[in-house]
PDB file of C-alpha atoms in Angstrom:
ATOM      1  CA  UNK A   1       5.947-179.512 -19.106  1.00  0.00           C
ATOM      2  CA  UNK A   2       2.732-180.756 -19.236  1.00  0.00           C
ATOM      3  CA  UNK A   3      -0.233-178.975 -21.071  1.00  0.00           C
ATOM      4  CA  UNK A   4      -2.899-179.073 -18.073  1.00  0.00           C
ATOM      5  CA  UNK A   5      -5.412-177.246 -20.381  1.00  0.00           C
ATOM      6  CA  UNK A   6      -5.688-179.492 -22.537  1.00  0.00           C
ATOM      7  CA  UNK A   7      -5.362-182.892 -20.724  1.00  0.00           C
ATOM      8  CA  UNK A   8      -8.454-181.506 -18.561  1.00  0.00           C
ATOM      9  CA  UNK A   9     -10.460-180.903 -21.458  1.00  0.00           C
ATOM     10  CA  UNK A  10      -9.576-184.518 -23.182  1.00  0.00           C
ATOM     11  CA  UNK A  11     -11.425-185.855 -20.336  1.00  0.00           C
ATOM     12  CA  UNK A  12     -15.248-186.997 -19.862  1.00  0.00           C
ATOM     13  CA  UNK A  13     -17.394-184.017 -18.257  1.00  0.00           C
ATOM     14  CA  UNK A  14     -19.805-185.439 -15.359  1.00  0.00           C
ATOM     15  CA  UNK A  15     -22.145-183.025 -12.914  1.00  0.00           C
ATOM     16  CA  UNK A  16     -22.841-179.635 -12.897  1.00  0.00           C
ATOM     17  CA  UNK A  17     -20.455-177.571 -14.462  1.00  0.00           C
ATOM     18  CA  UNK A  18     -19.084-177.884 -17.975  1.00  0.00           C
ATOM     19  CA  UNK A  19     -15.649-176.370 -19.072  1.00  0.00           C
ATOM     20  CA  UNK A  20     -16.074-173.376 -20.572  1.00  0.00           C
ATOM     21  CA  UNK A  21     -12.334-172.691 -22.535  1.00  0.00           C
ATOM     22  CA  UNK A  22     -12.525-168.903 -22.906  1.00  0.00           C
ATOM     23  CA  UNK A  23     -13.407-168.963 -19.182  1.00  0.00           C
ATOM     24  CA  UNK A  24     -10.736-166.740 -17.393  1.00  0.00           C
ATOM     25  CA  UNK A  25      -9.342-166.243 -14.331  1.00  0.00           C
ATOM     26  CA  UNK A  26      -6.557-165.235 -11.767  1.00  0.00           C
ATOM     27  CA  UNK A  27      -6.192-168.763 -10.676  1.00  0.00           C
ATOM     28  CA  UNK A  28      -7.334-172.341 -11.891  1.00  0.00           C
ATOM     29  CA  UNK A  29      -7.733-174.573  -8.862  1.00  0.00           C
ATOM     30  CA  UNK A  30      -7.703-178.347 -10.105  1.00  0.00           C
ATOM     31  CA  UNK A  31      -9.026-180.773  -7.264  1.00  0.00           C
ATOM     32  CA  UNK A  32      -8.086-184.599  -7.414  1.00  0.00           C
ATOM     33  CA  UNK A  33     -10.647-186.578  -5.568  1.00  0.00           C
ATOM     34  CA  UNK A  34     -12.339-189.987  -5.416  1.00  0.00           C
ATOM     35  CA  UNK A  35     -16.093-191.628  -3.803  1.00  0.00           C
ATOM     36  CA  UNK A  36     -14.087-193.649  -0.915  1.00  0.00           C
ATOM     37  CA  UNK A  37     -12.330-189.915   0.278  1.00  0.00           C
ATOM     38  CA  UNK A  38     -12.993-189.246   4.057  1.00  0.00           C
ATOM     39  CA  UNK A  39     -11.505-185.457   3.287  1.00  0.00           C
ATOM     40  CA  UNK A  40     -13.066-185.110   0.101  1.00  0.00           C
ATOM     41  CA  UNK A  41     -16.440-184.856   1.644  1.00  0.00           C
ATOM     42  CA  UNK A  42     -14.986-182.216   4.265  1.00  0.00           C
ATOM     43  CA  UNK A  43     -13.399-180.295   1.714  1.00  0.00           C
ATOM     44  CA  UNK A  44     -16.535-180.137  -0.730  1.00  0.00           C
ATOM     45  CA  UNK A  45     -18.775-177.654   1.465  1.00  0.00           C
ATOM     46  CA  UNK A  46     -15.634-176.193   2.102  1.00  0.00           C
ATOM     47  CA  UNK A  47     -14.710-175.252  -1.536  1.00  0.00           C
ATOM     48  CA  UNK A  48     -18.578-174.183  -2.100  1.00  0.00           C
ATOM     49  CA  UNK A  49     -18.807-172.316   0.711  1.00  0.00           C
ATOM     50  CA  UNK A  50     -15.340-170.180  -0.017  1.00  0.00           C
ATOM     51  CA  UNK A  51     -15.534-169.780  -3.853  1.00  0.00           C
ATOM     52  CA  UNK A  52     -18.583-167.801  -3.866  1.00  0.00           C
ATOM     53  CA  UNK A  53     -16.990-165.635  -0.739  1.00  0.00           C
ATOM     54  CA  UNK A  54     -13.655-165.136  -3.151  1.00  0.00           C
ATOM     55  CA  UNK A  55     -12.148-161.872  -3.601  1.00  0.00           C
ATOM     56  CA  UNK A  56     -10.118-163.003  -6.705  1.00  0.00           C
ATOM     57  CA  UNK A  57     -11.737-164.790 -10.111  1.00  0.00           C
ATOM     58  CA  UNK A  58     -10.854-168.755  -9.160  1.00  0.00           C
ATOM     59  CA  UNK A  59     -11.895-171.006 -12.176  1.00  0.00           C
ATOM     60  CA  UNK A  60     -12.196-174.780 -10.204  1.00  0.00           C
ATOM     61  CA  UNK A  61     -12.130-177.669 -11.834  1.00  0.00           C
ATOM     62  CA  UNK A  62     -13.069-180.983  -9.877  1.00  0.00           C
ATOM     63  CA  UNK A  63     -11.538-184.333 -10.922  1.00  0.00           C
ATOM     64  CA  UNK A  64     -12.624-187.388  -9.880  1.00  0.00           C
ATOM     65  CA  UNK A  65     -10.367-190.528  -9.998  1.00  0.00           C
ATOM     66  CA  UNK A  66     -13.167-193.588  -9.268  1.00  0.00           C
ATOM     67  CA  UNK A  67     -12.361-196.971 -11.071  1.00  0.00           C
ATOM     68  CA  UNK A  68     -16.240-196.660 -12.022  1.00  0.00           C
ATOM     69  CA  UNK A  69     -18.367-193.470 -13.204  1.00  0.00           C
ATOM     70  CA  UNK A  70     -21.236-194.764 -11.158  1.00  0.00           C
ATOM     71  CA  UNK A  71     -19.086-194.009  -7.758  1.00  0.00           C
ATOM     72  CA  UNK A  72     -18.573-190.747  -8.965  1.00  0.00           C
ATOM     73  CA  UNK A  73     -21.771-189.269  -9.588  1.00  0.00           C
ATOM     74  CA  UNK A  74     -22.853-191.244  -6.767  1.00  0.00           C
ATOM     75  CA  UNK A  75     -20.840-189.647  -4.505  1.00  0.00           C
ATOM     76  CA  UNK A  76     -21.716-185.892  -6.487  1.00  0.00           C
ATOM     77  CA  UNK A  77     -25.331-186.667  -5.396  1.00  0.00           C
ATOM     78  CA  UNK A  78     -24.705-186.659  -1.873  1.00  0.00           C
ATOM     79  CA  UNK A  79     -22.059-183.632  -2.122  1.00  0.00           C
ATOM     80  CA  UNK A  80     -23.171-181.742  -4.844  1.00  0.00           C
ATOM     81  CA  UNK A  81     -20.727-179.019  -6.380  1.00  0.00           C
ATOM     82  CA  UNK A  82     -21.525-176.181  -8.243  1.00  0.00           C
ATOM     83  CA  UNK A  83     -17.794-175.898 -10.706  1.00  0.00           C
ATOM     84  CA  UNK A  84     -17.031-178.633 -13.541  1.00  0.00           C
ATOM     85  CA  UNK A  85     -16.401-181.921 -12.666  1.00  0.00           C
ATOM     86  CA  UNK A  86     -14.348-184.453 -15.528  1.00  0.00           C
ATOM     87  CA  UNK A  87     -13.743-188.060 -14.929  1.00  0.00           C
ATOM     88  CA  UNK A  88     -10.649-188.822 -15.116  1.00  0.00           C
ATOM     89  CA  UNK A  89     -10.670-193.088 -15.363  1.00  0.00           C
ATOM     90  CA  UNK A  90      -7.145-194.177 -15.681  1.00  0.00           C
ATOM     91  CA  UNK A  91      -5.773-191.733 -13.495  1.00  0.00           C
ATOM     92  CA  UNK A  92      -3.537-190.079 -16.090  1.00  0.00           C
ATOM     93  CA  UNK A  93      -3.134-186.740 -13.861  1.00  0.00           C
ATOM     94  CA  UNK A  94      -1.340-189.272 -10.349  1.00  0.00           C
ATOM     95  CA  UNK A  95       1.288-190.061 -13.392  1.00  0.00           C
ATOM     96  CA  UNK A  96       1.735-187.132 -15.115  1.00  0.00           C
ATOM     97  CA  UNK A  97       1.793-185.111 -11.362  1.00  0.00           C
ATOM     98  CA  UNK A  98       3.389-188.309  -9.174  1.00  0.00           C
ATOM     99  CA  UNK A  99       0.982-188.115  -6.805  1.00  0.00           C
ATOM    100  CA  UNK A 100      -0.531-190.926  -4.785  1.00  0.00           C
ATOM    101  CA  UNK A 101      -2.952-189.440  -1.926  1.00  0.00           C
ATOM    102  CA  UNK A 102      -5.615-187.416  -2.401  1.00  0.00           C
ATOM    103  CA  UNK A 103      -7.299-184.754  -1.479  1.00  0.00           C
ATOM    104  CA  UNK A 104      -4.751-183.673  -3.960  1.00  0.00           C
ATOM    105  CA  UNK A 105      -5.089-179.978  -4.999  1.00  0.00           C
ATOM    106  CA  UNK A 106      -3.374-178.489  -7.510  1.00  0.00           C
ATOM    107  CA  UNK A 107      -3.313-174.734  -8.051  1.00  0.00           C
ATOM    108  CA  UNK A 108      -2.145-173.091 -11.239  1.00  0.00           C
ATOM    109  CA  UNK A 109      -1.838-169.088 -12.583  1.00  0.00           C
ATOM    110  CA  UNK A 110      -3.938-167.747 -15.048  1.00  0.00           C
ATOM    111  CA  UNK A 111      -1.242-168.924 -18.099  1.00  0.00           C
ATOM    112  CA  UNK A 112      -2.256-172.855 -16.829  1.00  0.00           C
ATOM    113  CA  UNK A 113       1.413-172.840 -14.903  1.00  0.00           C
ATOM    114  CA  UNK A 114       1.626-174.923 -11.875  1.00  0.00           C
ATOM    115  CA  UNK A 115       2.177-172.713  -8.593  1.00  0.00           C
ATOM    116  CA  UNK A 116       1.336-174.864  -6.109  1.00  0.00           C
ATOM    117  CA  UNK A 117       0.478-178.543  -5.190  1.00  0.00           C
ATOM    118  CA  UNK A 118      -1.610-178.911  -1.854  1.00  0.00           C
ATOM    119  CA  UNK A 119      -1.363-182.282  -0.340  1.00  0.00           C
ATOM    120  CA  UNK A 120      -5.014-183.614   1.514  1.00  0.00           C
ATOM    121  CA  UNK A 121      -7.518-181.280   3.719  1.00  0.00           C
ATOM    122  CA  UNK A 122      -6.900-180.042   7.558  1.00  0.00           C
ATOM    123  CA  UNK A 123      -6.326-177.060   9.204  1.00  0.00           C
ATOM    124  CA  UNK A 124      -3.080-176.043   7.269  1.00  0.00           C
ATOM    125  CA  UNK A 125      -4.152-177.016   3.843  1.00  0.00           C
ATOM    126  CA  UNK A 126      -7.383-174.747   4.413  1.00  0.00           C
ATOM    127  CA  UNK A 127      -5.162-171.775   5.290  1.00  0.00           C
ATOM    128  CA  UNK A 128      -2.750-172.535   2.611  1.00  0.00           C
ATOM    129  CA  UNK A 129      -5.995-171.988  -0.024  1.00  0.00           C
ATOM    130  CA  UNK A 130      -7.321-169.312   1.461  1.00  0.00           C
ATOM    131  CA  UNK A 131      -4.794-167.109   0.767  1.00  0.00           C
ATOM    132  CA  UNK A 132      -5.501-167.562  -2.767  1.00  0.00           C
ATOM    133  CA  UNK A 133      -8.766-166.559  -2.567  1.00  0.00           C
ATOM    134  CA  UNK A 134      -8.035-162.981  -0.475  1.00  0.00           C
TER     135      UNK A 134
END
């Protein structure tokens, strides 16, 4: 099993947010993303826009998975989010989680288990998070 608490907080905070370790919640939504992302920059408004909406506590945590930092907070300039944002530079979560496209959302209870894995960002995916946050 893998510890997704701590392998978050091992990596390299950038943006907004910082994690906050006491922080609780009903779920933990943990969002794989990268500069060069056509659906990442949909899905940003999207997440800001429905998070402060939520009916239940959602703690998100945005990872980014650029080959350079710059990219990132590049990118976080032009879609700025509100929630922590870690770095995540040799893409240690696409092993651990066998993943290879992103938007890549992964959605865990408020132990840290995995519930659900949410493959990129249209119509279906959007309903299929929504209902986590009724």
């Amino acid at each position: 099993a893998i510890d997704f608490k701590s392998e978050l907080y091992s990596l390299k905070a950038i943006g907004a947010g910082s994690l906050d370790k006491k922080e609780k919640a009903d779920f933990i939504f943990v969002d794989f993303w990268a500069s060069w992302c056509d659906p990442c920059k949909e899905s940003f408004p999207f997440y800001e826009a429905k998070l402060k909406s939520a009916k239940k506590k959602i703690l998100f945590i945005s990872v980014n998975l650029d080959d350079k930092i710059e990219k990132a907070t590049g990118f976080l300039k032009e879609f700025p989010q509100s929630h922590p944002t870690v770095w995540d530079k040799e893409r240690k979560f696409m092993t651990l989680l066998n993943f290879d496209a992103i938007p890549y959302l992964l959605i865990l209870d408020k132990d840290w288990n995995q519930v659900e894995a949410i493959n990129g960002f249209n119509k279906k995916t959007k309903k299929k998070i929504e209902k986590y946050l009724e």
